[in-house]
PDB file of C-alpha atoms in Angstrom:
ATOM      1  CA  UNK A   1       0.000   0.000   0.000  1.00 91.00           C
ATOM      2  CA  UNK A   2       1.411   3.284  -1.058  1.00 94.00           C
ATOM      3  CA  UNK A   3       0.991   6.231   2.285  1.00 95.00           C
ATOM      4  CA  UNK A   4       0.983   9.546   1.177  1.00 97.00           C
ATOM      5  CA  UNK A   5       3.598  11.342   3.357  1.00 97.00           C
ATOM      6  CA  UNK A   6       3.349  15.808   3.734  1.00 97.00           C
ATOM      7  CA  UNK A   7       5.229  17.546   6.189  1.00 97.00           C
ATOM      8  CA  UNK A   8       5.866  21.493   6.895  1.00 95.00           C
ATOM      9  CA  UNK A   9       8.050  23.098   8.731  1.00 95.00           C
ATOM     10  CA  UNK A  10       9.040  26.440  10.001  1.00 93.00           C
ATOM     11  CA  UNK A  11      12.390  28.063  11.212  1.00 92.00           C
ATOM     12  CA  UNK A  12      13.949  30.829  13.541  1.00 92.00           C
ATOM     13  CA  UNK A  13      17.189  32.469  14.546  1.00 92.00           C
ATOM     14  CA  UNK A  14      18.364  31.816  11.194  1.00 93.00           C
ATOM     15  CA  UNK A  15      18.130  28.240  11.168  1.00 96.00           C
ATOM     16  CA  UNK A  16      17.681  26.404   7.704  1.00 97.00           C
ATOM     17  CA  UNK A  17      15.995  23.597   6.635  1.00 98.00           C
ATOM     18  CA  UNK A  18      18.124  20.847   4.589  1.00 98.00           C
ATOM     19  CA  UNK A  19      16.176  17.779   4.295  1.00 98.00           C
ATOM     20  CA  UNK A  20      13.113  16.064   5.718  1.00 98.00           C
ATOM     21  CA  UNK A  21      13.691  12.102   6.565  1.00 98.00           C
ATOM     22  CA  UNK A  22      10.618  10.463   6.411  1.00 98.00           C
ATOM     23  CA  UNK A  23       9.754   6.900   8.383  1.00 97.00           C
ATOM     24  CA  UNK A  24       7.151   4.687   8.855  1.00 98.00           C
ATOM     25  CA  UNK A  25       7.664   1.712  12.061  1.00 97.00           C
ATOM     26  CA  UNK A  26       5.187  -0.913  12.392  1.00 97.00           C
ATOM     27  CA  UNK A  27       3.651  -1.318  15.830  1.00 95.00           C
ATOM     28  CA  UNK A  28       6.436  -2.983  17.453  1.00 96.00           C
ATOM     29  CA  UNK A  29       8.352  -0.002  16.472  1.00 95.00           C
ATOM     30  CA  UNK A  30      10.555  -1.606  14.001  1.00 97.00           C
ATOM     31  CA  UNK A  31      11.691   0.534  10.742  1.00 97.00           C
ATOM     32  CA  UNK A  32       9.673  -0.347   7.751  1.00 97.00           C
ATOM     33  CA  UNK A  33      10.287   2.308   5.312  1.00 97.00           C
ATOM     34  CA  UNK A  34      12.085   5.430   5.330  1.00 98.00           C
ATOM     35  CA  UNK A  35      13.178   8.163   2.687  1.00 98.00           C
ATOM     36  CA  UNK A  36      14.793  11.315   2.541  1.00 98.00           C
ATOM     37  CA  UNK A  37      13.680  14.605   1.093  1.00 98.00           C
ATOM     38  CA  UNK A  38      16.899  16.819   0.553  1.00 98.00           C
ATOM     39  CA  UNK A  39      15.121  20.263  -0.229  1.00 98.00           C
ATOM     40  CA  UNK A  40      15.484  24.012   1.707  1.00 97.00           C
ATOM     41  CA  UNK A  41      11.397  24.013   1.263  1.00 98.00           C
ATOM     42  CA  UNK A  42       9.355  24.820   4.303  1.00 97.00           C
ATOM     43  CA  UNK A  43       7.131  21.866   2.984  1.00 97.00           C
ATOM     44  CA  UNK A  44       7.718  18.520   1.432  1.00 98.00           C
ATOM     45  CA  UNK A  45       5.947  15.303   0.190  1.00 98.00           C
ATOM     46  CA  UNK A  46       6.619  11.699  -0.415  1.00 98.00           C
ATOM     47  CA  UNK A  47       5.457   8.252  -0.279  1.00 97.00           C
ATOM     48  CA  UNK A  48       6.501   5.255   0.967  1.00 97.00           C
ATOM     49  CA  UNK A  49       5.090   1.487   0.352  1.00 94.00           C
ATOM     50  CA  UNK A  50       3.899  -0.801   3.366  1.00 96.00           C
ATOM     51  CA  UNK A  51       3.837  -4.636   2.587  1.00 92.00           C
ATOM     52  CA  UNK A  52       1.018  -6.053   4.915  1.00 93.00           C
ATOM     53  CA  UNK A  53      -1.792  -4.904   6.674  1.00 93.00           C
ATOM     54  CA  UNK A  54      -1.172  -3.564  10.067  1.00 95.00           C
ATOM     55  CA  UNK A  55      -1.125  -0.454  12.523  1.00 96.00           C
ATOM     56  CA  UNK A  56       1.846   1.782  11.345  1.00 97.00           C
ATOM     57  CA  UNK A  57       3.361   5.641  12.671  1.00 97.00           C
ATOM     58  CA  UNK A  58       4.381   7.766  10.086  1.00 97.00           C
ATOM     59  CA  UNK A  59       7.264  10.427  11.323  1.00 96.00           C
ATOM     60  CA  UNK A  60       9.033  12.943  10.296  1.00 97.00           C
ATOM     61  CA  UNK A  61      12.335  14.792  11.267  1.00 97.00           C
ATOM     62  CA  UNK A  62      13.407  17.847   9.795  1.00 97.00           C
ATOM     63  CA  UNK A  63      17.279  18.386   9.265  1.00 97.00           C
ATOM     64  CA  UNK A  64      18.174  22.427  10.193  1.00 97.00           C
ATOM     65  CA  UNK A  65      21.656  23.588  10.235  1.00 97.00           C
ATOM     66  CA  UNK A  66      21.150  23.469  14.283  1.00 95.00           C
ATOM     67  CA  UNK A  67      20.396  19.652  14.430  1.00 95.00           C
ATOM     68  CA  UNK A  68      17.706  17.484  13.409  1.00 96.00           C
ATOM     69  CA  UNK A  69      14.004  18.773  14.562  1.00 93.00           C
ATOM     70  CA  UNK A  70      10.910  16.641  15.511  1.00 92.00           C
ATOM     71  CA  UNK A  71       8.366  16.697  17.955  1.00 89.00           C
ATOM     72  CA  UNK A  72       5.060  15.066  19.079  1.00 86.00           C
ATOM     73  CA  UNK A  73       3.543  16.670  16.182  1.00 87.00           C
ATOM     74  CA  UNK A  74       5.395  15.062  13.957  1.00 91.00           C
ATOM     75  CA  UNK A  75       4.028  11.502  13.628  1.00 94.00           C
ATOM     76  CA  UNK A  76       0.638  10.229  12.820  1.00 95.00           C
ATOM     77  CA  UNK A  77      -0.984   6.623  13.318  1.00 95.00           C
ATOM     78  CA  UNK A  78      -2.355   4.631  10.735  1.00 94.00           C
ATOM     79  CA  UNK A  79      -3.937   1.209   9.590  1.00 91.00           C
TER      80      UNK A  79
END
């Protein structure tokens, strides 16, 4: 099944935006697809395939030039 990923993002003190990285765990919490967006957008989009049937997060972390950026915002459950 195809998911339909979107994130945006803002910035301050100067930061930048470099890339968004883009994962989807399974509900054990094991990795089951990931992908990186390398763009200085405030938004991005992507999508990423999940094999079986199941309850999955979707997250997102956004890499600034002060570190990489998430919060509890930034994921999404899904079946």
């Amino acid at each position: 099944t195809n998911v339909a990923l979107n994130a945006k993002a803002s910035t301050a003190n100067g930061a930048t935006i470099s890339a968004y990285i883009f994962t989807i765990v399974d509900a054990s919490g094991k990795q089951v697809a990931t992908k990186t967006v390398n763009t200085t957008a405030k938004t991005a989009s992507t999508s990423l395939t999940v094999e079986k049937a199941g309850t999955y997060t979707a997250k997102v972390v956004i890499r600034t030039s002060v570190g990489n950026v998430t919060s509890a915002n930034c994921g999404k459950k899904f079946t």
